[in-house]
Amino acid sequence: MKACRIFVPYGALGTGILEESFIRGVEMKPDAIVCDAGSTDSGPYYLGTGKGKYAKDSVKEDLRRMILAGHQRNIPVMVGSAGTCGTDSGVDSLCELCREICREEKIQMKAAKIYCQQQPEKIKEKYRNHQIIPLEGAKPIDEQVFEKCTNIVGLAGAEAFREALGQGADIVICGRATDTAIIAAIPLMRGCNEAGAWHGAKIAECGALCTTNPTGGGVFLTFDEKGFTIEPTSLDSRCTAYSVSSHMLYENADPYCLREPLGILNTKTAVYEELDERRVRVWGSTFTHMPYTIKLEGAAHTGYQTVTIVGIRDRRILKNPQAWLSRLETYVERKLDHFHIERSSYDIDFKMYGWNGVSGACPKAGYVPNEIGVVMTVTAQSQEQATRIAKIYNPYLLHFPIEPEEQLPTFAFIFSPAEMERGPVYEFMLHHVVKVEDPMELFHIETEMMT
């Protein structure tokens, strides 16, 4: 029977795993150790700047474990979405860590670097040829958006990993990739069930999040000609039919269907069987091939921000925080007009934590919080302008009554100075797919020996 065993130690490179759980996963004799390293979950800053989210020390520690285990067992090690956002600089930074590890451990391994960053002119040509399609919720775009983006990446599919392995790579470091492609690649190469390969990859993409204890271990997948079996590598965790099946809801608009570059996974007919207290067997999902598309992600610099945080415990304000805030905004806007600061040149956002800072919805009638934290974020075209506006707000965030003739209340800034300059901020500009004839059309691979 065609089979393939994949060890996914981390939900994301840099998040760690207990040593005994990692050792147990390696002792289960995987055919590859694979891990995702990025996401858009943490917002556009990382794609906009090309910087990574996780601490370099943590990433290197996790990577060292994978490389040493791969070298000892003579199996490939693969990482996707390098450097959080998958830019070329993210690939190069992660490869530099691989070189350091190989030098420090005195080992030699062949690495393949999959570059996924896109040049604006090439994507413009696709746009002119009507080959770029918006996804649900995407903003309207024109050709200028590709120049505005500081970085654009395409999400590689399983084919990129297959080609890298075909070039004899021991280590594969990929730029932006679909979360599932890195896991599904080898099972697909070995002729395992296609739907099972994509389904198992989706379940395991975040490591132990599909188990009863997502904090200490990884997951181990066994793919075959009918489906897959999944189990945790931590002894204090279990995979259940519920924990496994529910992961189809994670980061997915449809609990049954998942779109991949070459088609759609459908899990409506899937069967989840608990083989014992720790393992779940899954089969019965289907996969339908579609015209090949590659998702594009792009982020652009949209301004600068200054933040002020103030804590409020005055009961008069807490009885109706929204009324107080609305009056304050109206009052200060007049001052900004007086200083000839155009309203179109800035944006101010208030969030009242303890009242509606998370949901944005008004609480039930009668609710009076014990205290609230008001976070004011000013966005403008320059850091100087953002801070100037925040400073104009400063005295009123410290003392401002809910009624005109009331005694002035006193609030508390969390820091001194109260204004915190966040620097440049970014916005996602592309949420589209591009049609391609060749899955590797937008990507290229380079190899090197690391010693």
Short mmCIF file of C-alpha atoms in Angstrom, two decimals:
data_model
loop_
_atom_site.label_atom_id
_atom_site.label_comp_id
_atom_site.label_asym_id
_atom_site.label_seq_id
_atom_site.Cartn_x
_atom_site.Cartn_y
_atom_site.Cartn_z
CA MET A 1 0.00 0.00 0.00
CA LYS A 2 1.20 3.50 -0.84
CA ALA A 3 1.82 5.37 2.42
CA CYS A 4 3.57 8.44 3.77
CA ARG A 5 4.31 9.61 7.31
CA ILE A 6 4.63 13.32 8.11
CA PHE A 7 5.63 14.91 11.41
CA VAL A 8 4.35 18.47 12.00
CA PRO A 9 6.08 19.60 15.21
CA TYR A 10 4.89 23.21 15.47
CA GLY A 11 1.85 25.24 14.55
CA ALA A 12 4.34 27.90 13.44
CA LEU A 13 8.12 27.91 13.42
CA GLY A 14 9.23 29.76 16.54
CA THR A 15 6.34 28.75 18.80
CA GLY A 16 8.19 25.78 20.29
CA ILE A 17 7.41 22.28 21.50
CA LEU A 18 8.31 20.18 24.53
CA GLU A 19 11.53 18.27 23.91
CA GLU A 20 9.97 14.89 24.76
CA SER A 21 7.12 15.53 22.29
CA PHE A 22 9.57 16.35 19.52
CA ILE A 23 11.68 13.25 20.25
CA ARG A 24 8.56 11.10 20.24
CA GLY A 25 7.54 12.46 16.84
CA VAL A 26 10.98 11.65 15.41
CA GLU A 27 10.92 8.15 16.94
CA MET A 28 7.67 7.48 15.06
CA LYS A 29 9.87 7.38 11.90
CA PRO A 30 8.46 10.14 9.69
CA ASP A 31 9.27 10.44 6.00
CA ALA A 32 9.57 14.22 6.41
CA ILE A 33 9.42 16.93 9.06
CA VAL A 34 7.47 19.95 7.89
CA CYS A 35 6.27 23.19 9.38
CA ASP A 36 4.59 26.43 8.42
CA ALA A 37 6.33 29.64 9.49
CA GLY A 38 3.92 32.41 8.63
CA SER A 39 0.47 33.81 8.17
CA THR A 40 -1.47 37.01 7.54
CA ASP A 41 -3.13 36.60 10.96
CA SER A 42 -1.06 39.33 12.60
CA GLY A 43 -1.92 41.99 10.07
CA PRO A 44 -0.24 43.72 7.12
CA TYR A 45 2.84 45.09 8.92
CA TYR A 46 4.95 41.97 8.36
CA LEU A 47 4.21 41.78 4.65
CA GLY A 48 4.54 45.54 4.29
CA THR A 49 7.99 45.61 5.88
CA GLY A 50 9.19 42.09 5.06
CA LYS A 51 10.00 41.55 8.74
CA GLY A 52 9.31 38.39 10.73
CA LYS A 53 6.98 38.13 13.70
CA TYR A 54 8.72 35.59 15.91
CA ALA A 55 11.91 35.99 17.93
CA LYS A 56 15.02 34.96 15.99
CA ASP A 57 16.27 32.87 18.94
CA SER A 58 13.02 30.89 19.08
CA VAL A 59 12.97 30.33 15.33
CA LYS A 60 16.56 29.13 15.33
CA GLU A 61 15.93 26.73 18.23
CA ASP A 62 12.93 25.17 16.46
CA LEU A 63 14.79 25.02 13.15
CA ARG A 64 17.83 23.39 14.74
CA ARG A 65 15.71 20.53 16.08
CA MET A 66 14.21 19.93 12.65
CA ILE A 67 17.53 20.06 10.79
CA LEU A 68 19.34 17.76 13.21
CA ALA A 69 16.50 15.23 13.14
CA GLY A 70 16.30 15.41 9.35
CA HIS A 71 20.06 14.90 9.03
CA GLN A 72 20.11 11.98 11.47
CA ARG A 73 17.21 10.18 9.79
CA ASN A 74 18.13 11.25 6.23
CA ILE A 75 14.68 12.74 5.58
CA PRO A 76 13.73 16.15 4.17
CA VAL A 77 12.94 19.17 6.32
CA MET A 78 10.53 21.71 4.82
CA VAL A 79 9.40 25.14 5.96
CA GLY A 80 6.74 27.29 4.28
CA SER A 81 5.90 31.01 4.48
CA ALA A 82 9.42 31.87 5.65
CA GLY A 83 9.83 34.99 7.74
CA THR A 84 6.07 35.22 8.49
CA CYS A 85 5.06 36.88 5.22
CA GLY A 86 7.07 34.87 2.68
CA THR A 87 9.03 37.67 1.01
CA ASP A 88 12.39 36.93 -0.61
CA SER A 89 14.10 38.56 2.37
CA GLY A 90 12.23 36.17 4.65
CA VAL A 91 13.56 33.21 2.68
CA ASP A 92 17.10 34.57 2.78
CA SER A 93 16.94 35.28 6.52
CA LEU A 94 15.75 31.77 7.31
CA CYS A 95 18.37 30.27 5.02
CA GLU A 96 21.06 32.21 6.88
CA LEU A 97 19.89 30.53 10.10
CA CYS A 98 20.14 27.17 8.32
CA ARG A 99 23.74 27.97 7.33
CA GLU A 100 24.59 28.93 10.91
CA ILE A 101 23.09 25.70 12.23
CA CYS A 102 24.92 23.55 9.69
CA ARG A 103 28.22 25.28 10.55
CA GLU A 104 27.66 24.98 14.29
CA GLU A 105 26.65 21.32 14.07
CA LYS A 106 29.35 20.52 11.48
CA ILE A 107 26.92 18.92 9.04
CA GLN A 108 26.34 19.34 5.30
CA MET A 109 22.89 19.56 3.72
CA LYS A 110 21.55 20.70 0.37
CA ALA A 111 18.98 23.48 0.60
CA ALA A 112 16.40 24.63 -1.93
CA LYS A 113 15.09 28.19 -1.71
CA ILE A 114 11.67 28.82 -3.25
CA TYR A 115 11.19 32.51 -3.99
CA CYS A 116 7.59 33.75 -4.17
CA GLN A 117 7.86 37.54 -4.23
CA GLN A 118 6.30 39.17 -7.28
CA GLN A 119 7.50 42.02 -9.49
CA PRO A 120 4.83 44.70 -10.07
CA GLU A 121 5.34 44.80 -13.85
CA LYS A 122 4.67 41.08 -14.23
CA ILE A 123 1.51 41.27 -12.14
CA LYS A 124 0.41 44.37 -14.07
CA GLU A 125 0.61 42.36 -17.28
CA LYS A 126 -1.63 39.71 -15.74
CA TYR A 127 -4.06 42.45 -14.73
CA ARG A 128 -4.14 43.90 -18.23
CA ASN A 129 -4.89 40.44 -19.61
CA HIS A 130 -7.82 40.05 -17.19
CA GLN A 131 -6.11 37.19 -15.37
CA ILE A 132 -6.45 38.63 -11.87
CA ILE A 133 -9.71 37.84 -10.08
CA PRO A 134 -10.89 39.43 -6.80
CA LEU A 135 -11.81 37.18 -3.90
CA GLU A 136 -14.81 37.91 -1.70
CA GLY A 137 -14.29 41.15 0.21
CA ALA A 138 -11.44 42.38 -1.99
CA LYS A 139 -11.16 46.10 -2.60
CA PRO A 140 -11.47 47.47 -6.15
CA ILE A 141 -8.02 47.91 -7.68
CA ASP A 142 -6.32 49.47 -10.67
CA GLU A 143 -2.80 49.18 -12.08
CA GLN A 144 -1.42 51.71 -9.59
CA VAL A 145 -2.04 49.41 -6.65
CA PHE A 146 0.81 47.11 -7.72
CA GLU A 147 3.25 50.02 -7.51
CA LYS A 148 1.86 51.17 -4.17
CA CYS A 149 2.49 47.78 -2.55
CA THR A 150 5.85 47.57 -0.82
CA ASN A 151 5.73 43.78 -1.17
CA ILE A 152 3.60 41.35 -3.19
CA VAL A 153 3.78 37.59 -2.76
CA GLY A 154 2.12 34.63 -4.43
CA LEU A 155 1.12 31.56 -2.44
CA ALA A 156 2.94 28.50 -3.74
CA GLY A 157 1.17 25.16 -4.02
CA ALA A 158 2.43 21.60 -3.55
CA GLU A 159 4.14 21.64 -6.96
CA ALA A 160 6.86 24.02 -5.72
CA PHE A 161 7.84 21.66 -2.90
CA ARG A 162 7.73 18.69 -5.26
CA GLU A 163 10.12 20.42 -7.68
CA ALA A 164 12.50 21.41 -4.85
CA LEU A 165 12.61 17.83 -3.57
CA GLY A 166 13.14 16.66 -7.13
CA GLN A 167 16.35 18.70 -7.16
CA GLY A 168 17.65 16.63 -4.27
CA ALA A 169 17.04 19.12 -1.47
CA ASP A 170 17.47 18.04 2.14
CA ILE A 171 16.07 21.36 3.36
CA VAL A 172 13.34 23.29 1.58
CA ILE A 173 12.73 26.90 2.58
CA CYS A 174 9.75 28.38 0.77
CA GLY A 175 8.43 31.92 0.64
CA ARG A 176 4.68 32.36 0.96
CA ALA A 177 2.85 29.06 0.53
CA THR A 178 -0.61 27.76 1.26
CA ASP A 179 -0.67 26.31 4.77
CA THR A 180 -1.61 22.90 3.39
CA ALA A 181 0.77 22.65 0.41
CA ILE A 182 3.84 21.94 2.51
CA ILE A 183 2.15 18.96 4.22
CA ALA A 184 0.32 17.57 1.19
CA ALA A 185 3.31 17.68 -1.18
CA ILE A 186 5.02 14.37 -0.31
CA PRO A 187 1.82 12.30 0.14
CA LEU A 188 0.76 13.47 -3.32
CA MET A 189 4.18 12.58 -4.75
CA ARG A 190 3.87 9.07 -3.31
CA GLY A 191 0.44 8.45 -4.79
CA CYS A 192 -1.58 8.64 -1.60
CA ASN A 193 -5.25 9.55 -1.77
CA GLU A 194 -5.44 13.07 -3.18
CA ALA A 195 -8.39 14.28 -1.12
CA GLY A 196 -6.91 12.63 1.96
CA ALA A 197 -3.61 14.43 1.40
CA TRP A 198 -5.27 17.85 1.28
CA HIS A 199 -7.70 17.06 4.07
CA GLY A 200 -4.98 15.79 6.42
CA ALA A 201 -2.83 18.80 5.56
CA LYS A 202 -5.65 21.17 6.48
CA ILE A 203 -6.22 19.41 9.82
CA ALA A 204 -2.51 19.47 10.74
CA GLU A 205 -1.58 22.92 9.40
CA CYS A 206 -1.56 24.44 12.90
CA GLY A 207 0.12 21.51 14.61
CA ALA A 208 -1.51 20.48 17.87
CA LEU A 209 -4.47 22.88 17.56
CA CYS A 210 -6.47 19.90 16.27
CA THR A 211 -5.84 17.99 19.54
CA THR A 212 -7.28 18.21 23.05
CA ASN A 213 -4.09 19.89 24.32
CA PRO A 214 -2.59 22.35 21.82
CA THR A 215 0.19 23.65 24.07
CA GLY A 216 2.88 20.98 24.34
CA GLY A 217 3.28 18.84 21.27
CA GLY A 218 2.98 18.31 17.55
CA VAL A 219 0.96 15.94 15.39
CA PHE A 220 1.88 12.90 13.32
CA LEU A 221 0.06 12.02 10.09
CA THR A 222 0.00 8.72 8.26
CA PHE A 223 -1.38 9.04 4.72
CA ASP A 224 -2.42 6.08 2.57
CA GLU A 225 -4.50 5.20 -0.50
CA LYS A 226 -7.83 5.87 1.24
CA GLY A 227 -7.29 8.71 3.69
CA PHE A 228 -5.16 9.52 6.71
CA THR A 229 -4.67 8.85 10.41
CA ILE A 230 -3.65 11.57 12.84
CA GLU A 231 -2.36 11.45 16.42
CA PRO A 232 -0.59 13.83 18.84
CA THR A 233 3.05 13.39 19.82
CA SER A 234 2.40 14.61 23.37
CA LEU A 235 1.32 11.88 25.80
CA ASP A 236 -1.05 14.22 27.65
CA SER A 237 -3.06 14.97 24.52
CA ARG A 238 -5.57 13.18 22.29
CA CYS A 239 -7.06 13.49 18.85
CA THR A 240 -10.83 13.02 18.88
CA ALA A 241 -13.38 13.01 16.09
CA TYR A 242 -14.56 16.39 17.40
CA SER A 243 -11.13 18.01 17.73
CA VAL A 244 -10.11 16.84 14.25
CA SER A 245 -13.31 17.59 12.33
CA SER A 246 -13.76 21.00 13.95
CA HIS A 247 -10.43 22.22 12.56
CA MET A 248 -12.09 22.56 9.15
CA LEU A 249 -13.72 25.65 10.67
CA TYR A 250 -10.39 27.22 11.54
CA GLU A 251 -9.49 30.15 9.26
CA ASN A 252 -11.98 28.86 6.74
CA ALA A 253 -15.19 30.54 5.56
CA ASP A 254 -16.77 27.21 4.60
CA PRO A 255 -16.64 24.32 7.13
CA TYR A 256 -16.70 21.76 4.32
CA CYS A 257 -14.91 23.24 1.32
CA LEU A 258 -11.31 24.40 1.04
CA ARG A 259 -9.94 26.06 -2.10
CA GLU A 260 -6.40 25.14 -3.09
CA PRO A 261 -4.49 26.35 -6.16
CA LEU A 262 -5.45 23.33 -8.27
CA GLY A 263 -8.93 22.62 -6.97
CA ILE A 264 -11.43 22.28 -4.13
CA LEU A 265 -11.41 19.87 -1.18
CA ASN A 266 -14.90 18.83 -0.08
CA THR A 267 -15.29 17.09 3.29
CA LYS A 268 -19.09 16.72 3.42
CA THR A 269 -18.84 12.95 2.95
CA ALA A 270 -15.81 12.51 5.20
CA VAL A 271 -15.89 9.91 7.99
CA TYR A 272 -14.03 10.52 11.27
CA GLU A 273 -13.37 7.31 13.20
CA GLU A 274 -11.73 7.21 16.63
CA LEU A 275 -9.38 4.21 16.42
CA ASP A 276 -8.50 4.49 20.12
CA GLU A 277 -8.13 7.20 22.76
CA ARG A 278 -5.41 9.02 20.80
CA ARG A 279 -5.84 8.37 17.08
CA VAL A 280 -8.46 9.39 14.52
CA ARG A 281 -8.82 7.83 11.08
CA VAL A 282 -10.37 9.97 8.30
CA TRP A 283 -11.53 9.02 4.83
CA GLY A 284 -14.29 9.78 2.33
CA SER A 285 -13.53 13.40 1.39
CA THR A 286 -13.34 14.34 -2.30
CA PHE A 287 -11.19 16.65 -4.41
CA THR A 288 -12.32 18.40 -7.61
CA HIS A 289 -9.77 19.88 -9.99
CA MET A 290 -10.27 23.47 -11.16
CA PRO A 291 -8.29 25.88 -13.38
CA TYR A 292 -5.04 26.62 -11.55
CA THR A 293 -4.91 29.91 -9.66
CA ILE A 294 -2.40 31.45 -7.26
CA LYS A 295 -3.48 33.74 -4.47
CA LEU A 296 -1.80 37.15 -4.32
CA GLU A 297 -1.15 39.11 -1.14
CA GLY A 298 0.11 42.68 -1.15
CA ALA A 299 0.54 45.39 1.48
CA ALA A 300 1.14 49.11 1.12
CA HIS A 301 2.31 51.89 3.40
CA THR A 302 -0.73 54.02 4.29
CA GLY A 303 0.50 56.49 6.88
CA TYR A 304 1.88 56.91 10.38
CA GLN A 305 0.26 56.37 13.74
CA THR A 306 0.42 57.81 17.24
CA VAL A 307 -1.41 56.10 20.12
CA THR A 308 -2.59 57.42 23.48
CA ILE A 309 -4.06 55.21 26.22
CA VAL A 310 -6.06 56.59 29.15
CA GLY A 311 -7.72 54.78 32.06
CA ILE A 312 -11.08 55.99 33.42
CA ARG A 313 -12.82 55.11 36.69
CA ASP A 314 -15.09 58.12 37.14
CA ARG A 315 -18.59 56.73 37.75
CA ARG A 316 -20.26 59.65 36.04
CA ILE A 317 -18.43 58.82 32.80
CA LEU A 318 -18.83 55.07 33.20
CA LYS A 319 -22.63 55.33 33.26
CA ASN A 320 -22.52 56.37 29.58
CA PRO A 321 -18.99 56.29 28.09
CA GLN A 322 -20.23 56.69 24.53
CA ALA A 323 -21.99 59.98 25.30
CA TRP A 324 -18.82 61.33 26.92
CA LEU A 325 -16.64 60.24 24.01
CA SER A 326 -18.97 61.67 21.37
CA ARG A 327 -19.00 65.05 23.12
CA LEU A 328 -15.21 65.01 23.48
CA GLU A 329 -14.70 64.23 19.77
CA THR A 330 -17.04 67.04 18.71
CA TYR A 331 -15.27 69.52 20.98
CA VAL A 332 -11.74 68.65 19.84
CA GLU A 333 -12.69 68.52 16.16
CA ARG A 334 -13.58 72.22 16.42
CA LYS A 335 -10.09 72.92 17.75
CA LEU A 336 -8.53 70.96 14.90
CA ASP A 337 -10.61 73.01 12.45
CA HIS A 338 -9.41 76.16 14.20
CA PHE A 339 -5.80 75.08 13.57
CA HIS A 340 -6.67 74.47 9.89
CA ILE A 341 -6.06 70.73 10.11
CA GLU A 342 -8.13 69.25 7.29
CA ARG A 343 -10.38 66.42 8.42
CA SER A 344 -9.49 64.46 5.29
CA SER A 345 -5.80 64.47 6.30
CA TYR A 346 -6.17 62.27 9.36
CA ASP A 347 -8.21 59.47 10.89
CA ILE A 348 -8.94 58.97 14.59
CA ASP A 349 -10.10 55.68 16.04
CA PHE A 350 -11.26 55.19 19.63
CA LYS A 351 -11.66 51.84 21.35
CA MET A 352 -13.06 51.64 24.87
CA TYR A 353 -11.85 48.41 26.46
CA GLY A 354 -14.15 47.31 29.22
CA TRP A 355 -17.11 48.83 27.37
CA ASN A 356 -17.07 47.81 23.69
CA GLY A 357 -13.40 47.80 22.70
CA VAL A 358 -13.47 44.26 21.32
CA SER A 359 -16.98 43.83 19.93
CA GLY A 360 -17.74 47.43 18.95
CA ALA A 361 -21.34 46.78 20.02
CA CYS A 362 -23.15 48.68 22.76
CA PRO A 363 -23.48 46.63 25.97
CA LYS A 364 -26.85 45.64 27.38
CA ALA A 365 -28.91 48.35 29.07
CA GLY A 366 -27.88 48.99 32.64
CA TYR A 367 -24.31 47.77 32.29
CA VAL A 368 -21.80 49.98 34.10
CA PRO A 369 -18.16 48.89 33.94
CA ASN A 370 -15.81 49.16 36.90
CA GLU A 371 -13.26 50.90 34.68
CA ILE A 372 -12.44 51.34 31.01
CA GLY A 373 -9.28 51.81 29.01
CA VAL A 374 -9.64 54.24 26.12
CA VAL A 375 -7.20 53.70 23.26
CA MET A 376 -6.97 56.55 20.78
CA THR A 377 -5.16 55.86 17.49
CA VAL A 378 -4.38 58.77 15.20
CA THR A 379 -3.36 57.98 11.61
CA ALA A 380 -1.93 60.70 9.37
CA GLN A 381 0.37 61.12 6.39
CA SER A 382 3.33 62.02 8.61
CA GLN A 383 4.43 61.03 12.08
CA GLU A 384 4.67 64.70 13.03
CA GLN A 385 1.04 65.30 12.04
CA ALA A 386 -0.24 62.21 13.88
CA THR A 387 1.56 63.25 17.08
CA ARG A 388 0.45 66.86 16.73
CA ILE A 389 -3.20 65.79 16.65
CA ALA A 390 -2.71 63.41 19.59
CA LYS A 391 -1.17 66.27 21.61
CA ILE A 392 -4.15 68.50 20.85
CA TYR A 393 -6.37 65.75 22.26
CA ASN A 394 -4.10 65.29 25.31
CA PRO A 395 -5.61 67.73 27.86
CA TYR A 396 -9.16 66.64 27.06
CA LEU A 397 -8.37 62.96 27.46
CA LEU A 398 -7.01 63.88 30.90
CA HIS A 399 -9.90 66.17 31.99
CA PHE A 400 -13.20 66.40 30.14
CA PRO A 401 -16.69 66.42 31.72
CA ILE A 402 -19.73 64.61 30.42
CA GLU A 403 -21.83 67.77 30.93
CA PRO A 404 -20.69 71.37 30.25
CA GLU A 405 -20.94 72.69 33.81
CA GLU A 406 -19.80 69.61 35.71
CA GLN A 407 -16.69 69.53 37.85
CA LEU A 408 -13.74 68.36 35.78
CA PRO A 409 -13.07 64.64 36.20
CA THR A 410 -9.52 63.26 36.35
CA PHE A 411 -8.31 60.30 34.30
CA ALA A 412 -4.90 58.64 34.08
CA PHE A 413 -2.54 58.18 31.15
CA ILE A 414 -0.81 54.82 31.21
CA PHE A 415 2.57 56.27 30.14
CA SER A 416 4.46 59.54 30.27
CA PRO A 417 4.68 60.99 27.70
CA ALA A 418 1.17 59.94 26.79
CA GLU A 419 1.81 59.89 23.04
CA MET A 420 3.39 56.72 21.64
CA GLU A 421 4.60 56.92 18.05
CA ARG A 422 4.00 53.64 16.24
CA GLY A 423 5.78 54.69 13.08
CA PRO A 424 4.69 53.62 9.59
CA VAL A 425 1.56 51.51 9.24
CA TYR A 426 0.46 49.26 6.40
CA GLU A 427 -2.72 48.00 4.81
CA PHE A 428 -3.55 44.87 2.83
CA MET A 429 -4.23 45.91 -0.76
CA LEU A 430 -4.50 42.58 -2.60
CA HIS A 431 -6.90 39.75 -1.85
CA HIS A 432 -7.01 38.27 -5.33
CA VAL A 433 -6.04 35.20 -7.33
CA VAL A 434 -4.16 35.13 -10.62
CA LYS A 435 -4.67 32.59 -13.39
CA VAL A 436 -1.54 30.72 -14.53
CA GLU A 437 -0.80 28.02 -17.08
CA ASP A 438 2.13 26.60 -15.14
CA PRO A 439 2.05 26.16 -11.32
CA MET A 440 5.69 27.35 -11.20
CA GLU A 441 5.13 30.36 -13.46
CA LEU A 442 5.43 32.93 -10.65
CA PHE A 443 8.09 31.16 -8.58
CA HIS A 444 11.74 30.20 -8.96
CA ILE A 445 14.06 27.87 -7.05
CA GLU A 446 17.73 28.21 -6.15
CA THR A 447 19.81 25.52 -4.45
CA GLU A 448 23.00 25.61 -2.41
CA MET A 449 25.10 23.34 -0.23
CA MET A 450 25.14 24.40 3.40
CA THR A 451 28.15 23.34 5.44
#
